[in-house]
Every structure is written in structure tokens, then in C-alpha cells.
Amino acid sequence: MGQKVNPNILRLGINKTWKTKFFEKKNEELPLYTFKDLEIKNYIERFLEKHGLLLHDHKQHYSSSTLNLYVSYFITFDFNLRKSENQKFMLVNKSSNKKHVQNDTQEVSNNLTTSIGLLNEQINSAHFYRIKKYLELSCYKDLRKLVQTEPSFTIDDYSFKASNKLKIKSVFDRLFKVLNLFTNNKLNIVVNFCCINKDLTFLKFSQTKKFSLLQKFRNTPFLKEGTELLFHIVYTKNSANLLVRFIAIQLKKIKRQKLFFSFLKQALSILIDSNFSKIKGIKIIVKGRLNGVPRAKHKIISVGDVPVQSIDEELDYSQTTVHNSSGSYGIKAWVVGR
């Protein structure tokens, strides 16, 4: 049988560097740092995915008393506040009285001046904080300034910017608590977050011509989000992990997987041939019971030039396993830069 080698490990020291850097004082510390590296990476990836964020890339740098984390993420549509029956706001005043406001724009704007906190709450999901603990946070002053400077917390397209800022603050506060518990409060943790999908203005001028071929997918739930995410995969480097996680999430949601693979190939073909593309080829392999058939098979999607065996090529590789009602799927992706 053929022995497969991870392309990332094969290129370390040539055109790739280690994502985790540390200084070991004893030989016994090497497996400890390796264990911490894997656990922190897996936790951050699961934590972000649970809250509607996808991990793009990460790095860990250890010093004598500080742990520096560099995390880049992609905000999916599941994270945004939407106009639905399951969304409501909770207003808390100085006497800790709660008031629920749902789909009432005027009432929210009138009560923001007398409220001291605004907490987005979903009925069908677990609460991130209890109200008492939420009010005792050290970042409460920043939250109050945020509410006062951007008072338009309505439930429409214009409220996404302010609401997402508030929600990201509360989400990442819990991440710091868990990391402190994992390190036994022995390290000063510094996390640098970077959102890769801040500006999506490319859709305004390219949607009419270049993306006209994707109009047959207009009734599918993955068209808009998939086009935006694939654009950032083509435009940014080290995006193989982001592509793999996106495919894994879609395989859990949709049943017509053959249609999704057709969209994936056509969208990647359009984006790679564009002027802003920084990659020259993508190869994807998905193995499992596709479309729920009784026998497992594999699907190969190859777009552009993918020289896997050339060590000098700038290649990024990622793989994962996803489970759903039809069984398990293995997903592999190779992304070759220009």
C-alpha cells in the first residue's frame, strides 16, 4: 500500500515554518508543549464553530510568562442577527429588572438610554452568561460605551455591524476564561484576532457578469455564503483549513450533495481565473456515503494546476472527518499558491 506523507510536514524548513514556537528547558517539555498545542488549537476551532465562526489560521508563540495566540476567523451567516421569531433582546436596568423586546424597533431605541446592558439572546441555544455574571465583567465599561455610541440596535440589515461587535465581545470573553483554566493561570494570555471578511464589496461589480453562471443555484442555501467564503479562500493564503471546515458544515446541512459539489467546482473555476486570485489550483477529495447511497465512494474536484509532488511549490494542506446520519466523511484539500 502507498504511504501518504502530510504535505505540510514535508515542506517544513523549505517554504513553511512551524506554527508553534517555544523554548524547552528540559527534554521532557517537548511532549507537554505538543499536547498543549493540539488541545488549544482543537478547542479554539470547536469554540468558534459553535458560535458561527470558522477558523482560518492560527499561531502560538510561548515565552517565559506569556502565551501569544494569533487567530484569524471568518464570520458566517449563522453568527449574524437575523429577523426571525427566535430572536429577542434582553434589556437590564440599574435595578436588575429584565425586559424582553422582540421585533419592536421603537421600544428598543427608547429604552437604550436608561439601560446599562444589552444582551442578545436566542431561545433555542444555550446562554453564554447569566445576567449577574455578565454585569460583573471587567469589560462592562466598554460595552456601555458601545451601546451609547451606536444606539441603533434594530433588527434589520443596518443593525448587523453594531450587534456583531457586541456579540463578539461576549463570545471571546468566555474563551479567555477557559484558556486561563487550562494553563492554571500561570501564563499571561495575549490573543490577536483578525477577521478576514470585513470588506465584501467585490460582489457589487463582479456579481452581474462573472457570477451569472451560478444563477441556477440561486434557490440553494449555500450560494451567497459559499461565494463570499470561496472568494476569501482564493484571495488569502493558508486557507485550506477554512475550505475543509466549510465543506464539512455543508455536508451536515444539505442532502443533495451532488448539487453542492457542482456549485463548488463552478465557483472555484470562476474565482481562480479572476485577476485578484492568489492561488493557481485547488484539489478536493471527499470520501463517504455521498447522497446517502449504501456503498461509500469518493468525489474528486480538481481546478487549475495542482503539482502535489513539487516541494518548491507553496502548497497548503488540510484534512478533517465529519459525521452525520449517513456515516462519516473524510475531506482533504490541497491549495497551491502562485
Tab-separated table of C-alpha atoms in Angstrom, residues 34-210:
chain	number	residue	atom	x	y	z
A	34	THR	CA	2.926	19.398	21.766
A	35	PHE	CA	-0.073	18.332	23.843
A	36	LYS	CA	-0.898	21.952	24.736
A	37	ASP	CA	-0.595	22.997	21.109
A	38	LEU	CA	-3.064	20.373	19.876
A	39	GLU	CA	-5.550	20.912	22.703
A	40	ILE	CA	-5.613	24.709	22.359
A	41	LYS	CA	-5.968	24.524	18.578
A	42	ASN	CA	-8.789	21.953	18.726
A	43	TYR	CA	-10.628	23.916	21.424
A	44	ILE	CA	-10.412	27.224	19.543
A	45	GLU	CA	-11.659	25.533	16.371
A	46	ARG	CA	-14.630	23.902	18.138
A	47	PHE	CA	-15.394	27.064	20.115
A	48	LEU	CA	-15.504	29.308	17.054
A	49	GLU	CA	-17.552	26.825	15.033
A	50	LYS	CA	-20.092	26.544	17.843
A	51	HIS	CA	-20.672	30.308	17.730
A	52	GLY	CA	-20.921	30.608	13.951
A	53	LEU	CA	-17.252	31.415	13.231
A	54	LEU	CA	-14.796	29.414	11.132
A	55	LEU	CA	-11.096	29.204	11.995
A	56	HIS	CA	-8.911	30.354	9.109
A	57	ASP	CA	-5.404	30.158	10.582
A	58	HIS	CA	-3.702	30.184	13.971
A	59	LYS	CA	-0.231	30.507	15.512
A	60	GLN	CA	1.083	30.009	19.050
A	61	HIS	CA	4.209	31.623	20.486
A	62	TYR	CA	5.363	30.741	24.008
A	63	SER	CA	7.719	32.845	26.096
A	64	SER	CA	8.762	32.587	29.731
A	65	SER	CA	5.498	34.010	31.087
A	66	THR	CA	3.335	34.839	28.057
A	67	LEU	CA	1.327	32.882	25.523
A	68	ASN	CA	0.681	34.782	22.291
A	69	LEU	CA	-2.111	33.463	20.092
A	70	TYR	CA	-2.760	34.722	16.571
A	71	VAL	CA	-6.201	33.695	15.309
A	72	SER	CA	-7.878	34.630	12.036
A	73	TYR	CA	-11.533	33.718	11.546
A	74	PHE	CA	-14.423	34.014	9.103
A	75	ILE	CA	-17.878	35.204	10.223
A	76	THR	CA	-20.636	33.017	8.794
A	77	PHE	CA	-24.303	33.863	8.368
A	78	ASP	CA	-25.179	31.846	11.480
A	79	PHE	CA	-23.421	34.466	13.623
A	80	ASN	CA	-25.355	37.467	12.306
A	81	LEU	CA	-28.511	38.711	13.978
A	82	ARG	CA	-31.456	37.989	11.744
A	83	LYS	CA	-35.080	38.975	11.734
A	84	SER	CA	-36.787	35.824	12.974
A	85	GLU	CA	-39.170	34.690	15.655
A	86	ASN	CA	-36.408	33.130	17.730
A	87	GLN	CA	-34.529	36.416	18.178
A	88	LYS	CA	-35.197	38.806	21.017
A	89	PHE	CA	-33.340	41.374	23.108
A	90	MET	CA	-32.973	41.470	26.870
A	91	LEU	CA	-32.641	44.893	28.478
A	92	VAL	CA	-31.320	45.166	32.036
A	93	ASN	CA	-31.702	48.404	34.000
A	94	LYS	CA	-29.909	49.582	37.147
A	95	SER	CA	-32.261	47.728	39.473
A	96	SER	CA	-31.548	44.457	37.606
A	97	ASN	CA	-35.045	44.336	36.148
A	98	LYS	CA	-35.243	42.364	32.932
A	99	LYS	CA	-37.317	43.308	29.943
A	100	HIS	CA	-37.674	41.291	26.753
A	101	VAL	CA	-38.187	43.163	23.499
A	102	GLN	CA	-38.932	41.287	20.303
A	103	ASN	CA	-39.329	42.790	16.815
A	104	ASP	CA	-40.066	46.226	18.239
A	105	THR	CA	-37.648	48.804	16.867
A	106	GLN	CA	-39.134	51.869	18.571
A	107	GLU	CA	-39.254	50.269	22.005
A	108	VAL	CA	-35.611	49.200	21.832
A	109	SER	CA	-34.388	52.665	20.822
A	110	ASN	CA	-36.385	54.350	23.605
A	111	ASN	CA	-35.069	52.073	26.349
A	112	LEU	CA	-31.396	52.173	25.354
A	113	THR	CA	-30.800	55.482	27.164
A	114	THR	CA	-31.890	54.064	30.531
A	115	SER	CA	-30.427	50.586	30.172
A	116	ILE	CA	-26.955	49.579	31.290
A	117	GLY	CA	-26.506	46.446	29.221
A	118	LEU	CA	-27.755	44.836	26.068
A	119	LEU	CA	-27.564	41.087	25.680
A	120	ASN	CA	-28.534	39.225	22.558
A	121	GLU	CA	-30.375	36.054	23.475
A	122	GLN	CA	-31.523	33.093	21.423
A	123	ILE	CA	-34.321	30.908	22.749
A	124	ASN	CA	-33.132	27.654	21.231
A	125	SER	CA	-29.433	27.989	22.185
A	126	ALA	CA	-27.566	27.860	25.477
A	127	HIS	CA	-26.913	31.150	27.259
A	128	PHE	CA	-23.317	32.282	27.275
A	129	TYR	CA	-23.673	34.155	30.518
A	130	ARG	CA	-26.050	34.562	33.384
A	131	ILE	CA	-27.143	38.126	33.929
A	132	LYS	CA	-25.333	38.618	37.238
A	133	LYS	CA	-22.015	37.341	35.921
A	134	TYR	CA	-22.465	39.369	32.756
A	135	LEU	CA	-22.800	42.619	34.723
A	136	GLU	CA	-19.673	41.883	36.754
A	137	LEU	CA	-17.358	41.617	33.732
A	138	SER	CA	-14.357	43.912	33.597
A	139	CYS	CA	-15.214	44.900	30.016
A	140	TYR	CA	-18.596	46.287	31.104
A	141	LYS	CA	-17.437	49.888	30.641
A	142	ASP	CA	-16.537	49.192	27.026
A	143	LEU	CA	-19.942	47.619	26.493
A	144	ARG	CA	-21.660	50.707	27.901
A	145	LYS	CA	-19.681	52.980	25.594
A	146	LEU	CA	-20.568	50.739	22.678
A	147	VAL	CA	-24.278	50.937	23.440
A	148	GLN	CA	-24.160	54.715	23.820
A	149	THR	CA	-22.129	55.398	20.671
A	150	GLU	CA	-24.155	53.119	18.384
A	151	PRO	CA	-27.766	53.248	19.631
A	152	SER	CA	-29.432	51.805	16.520
A	153	PHE	CA	-29.854	48.247	17.778
A	154	THR	CA	-32.742	47.402	15.495
A	155	ILE	CA	-33.379	44.070	13.850
A	156	ASP	CA	-32.634	44.803	10.223
A	157	ASP	CA	-29.663	44.869	7.867
A	158	TYR	CA	-28.314	48.105	9.353
A	159	SER	CA	-28.025	46.641	12.850
A	160	PHE	CA	-25.608	43.846	11.964
A	161	LYS	CA	-22.472	45.950	12.386
A	162	ALA	CA	-23.178	47.164	15.914
A	163	SER	CA	-24.754	43.915	17.065
A	164	ASN	CA	-21.868	41.799	15.812
A	165	LYS	CA	-19.360	43.949	17.714
A	166	LEU	CA	-21.279	43.439	20.925
A	167	LYS	CA	-21.710	39.734	20.385
A	168	ILE	CA	-18.046	39.142	19.502
A	169	LYS	CA	-17.012	40.793	22.768
A	170	SER	CA	-19.151	38.457	24.864
A	171	VAL	CA	-18.115	35.366	22.897
A	172	PHE	CA	-14.378	35.925	23.246
A	173	ASP	CA	-14.606	36.718	26.961
A	174	ARG	CA	-15.516	33.113	27.639
A	175	LEU	CA	-12.599	31.942	25.511
A	176	PHE	CA	-10.170	33.771	27.798
A	177	LYS	CA	-11.677	32.144	30.883
A	178	VAL	CA	-11.212	28.628	29.513
A	179	LEU	CA	-7.639	29.304	28.381
A	180	ASN	CA	-6.760	30.632	31.836
A	181	LEU	CA	-8.171	27.494	33.439
A	182	PHE	CA	-6.251	25.281	31.012
A	183	THR	CA	-2.937	26.998	31.816
A	184	ASN	CA	-3.702	27.178	35.586
A	185	ASN	CA	-3.372	30.990	35.429
A	186	LYS	CA	0.413	30.639	35.068
A	187	LEU	CA	0.698	32.456	31.745
A	188	ASN	CA	-0.327	35.874	30.536
A	189	ILE	CA	-2.504	35.157	27.514
A	190	VAL	CA	-2.475	37.610	24.617
A	191	VAL	CA	-4.838	36.808	21.743
A	192	ASN	CA	-4.724	38.713	18.457
A	193	PHE	CA	-7.915	38.255	16.436
A	194	CYS	CA	-8.237	39.062	12.753
A	195	CYS	CA	-11.493	38.908	10.780
A	196	ILE	CA	-10.830	38.142	7.116
A	197	ASN	CA	-14.281	39.032	5.749
A	198	LYS	CA	-14.552	42.685	6.730
A	199	ASP	CA	-14.990	44.006	3.199
A	200	LEU	CA	-17.138	42.188	0.646
A	201	THR	CA	-17.525	44.938	-1.932
A	202	PHE	CA	-16.230	42.655	-4.689
A	203	LEU	CA	-19.742	41.281	-5.122
A	204	LYS	CA	-21.074	44.664	-6.286
A	205	PHE	CA	-19.073	44.830	-9.508
A	206	SER	CA	-18.432	41.153	-10.252
A	207	GLN	CA	-21.750	39.584	-9.370
A	208	THR	CA	-23.524	40.612	-12.577
A	209	LYS	CA	-21.054	39.232	-15.116
A	210	LYS	CA	-18.716	36.677	-13.599
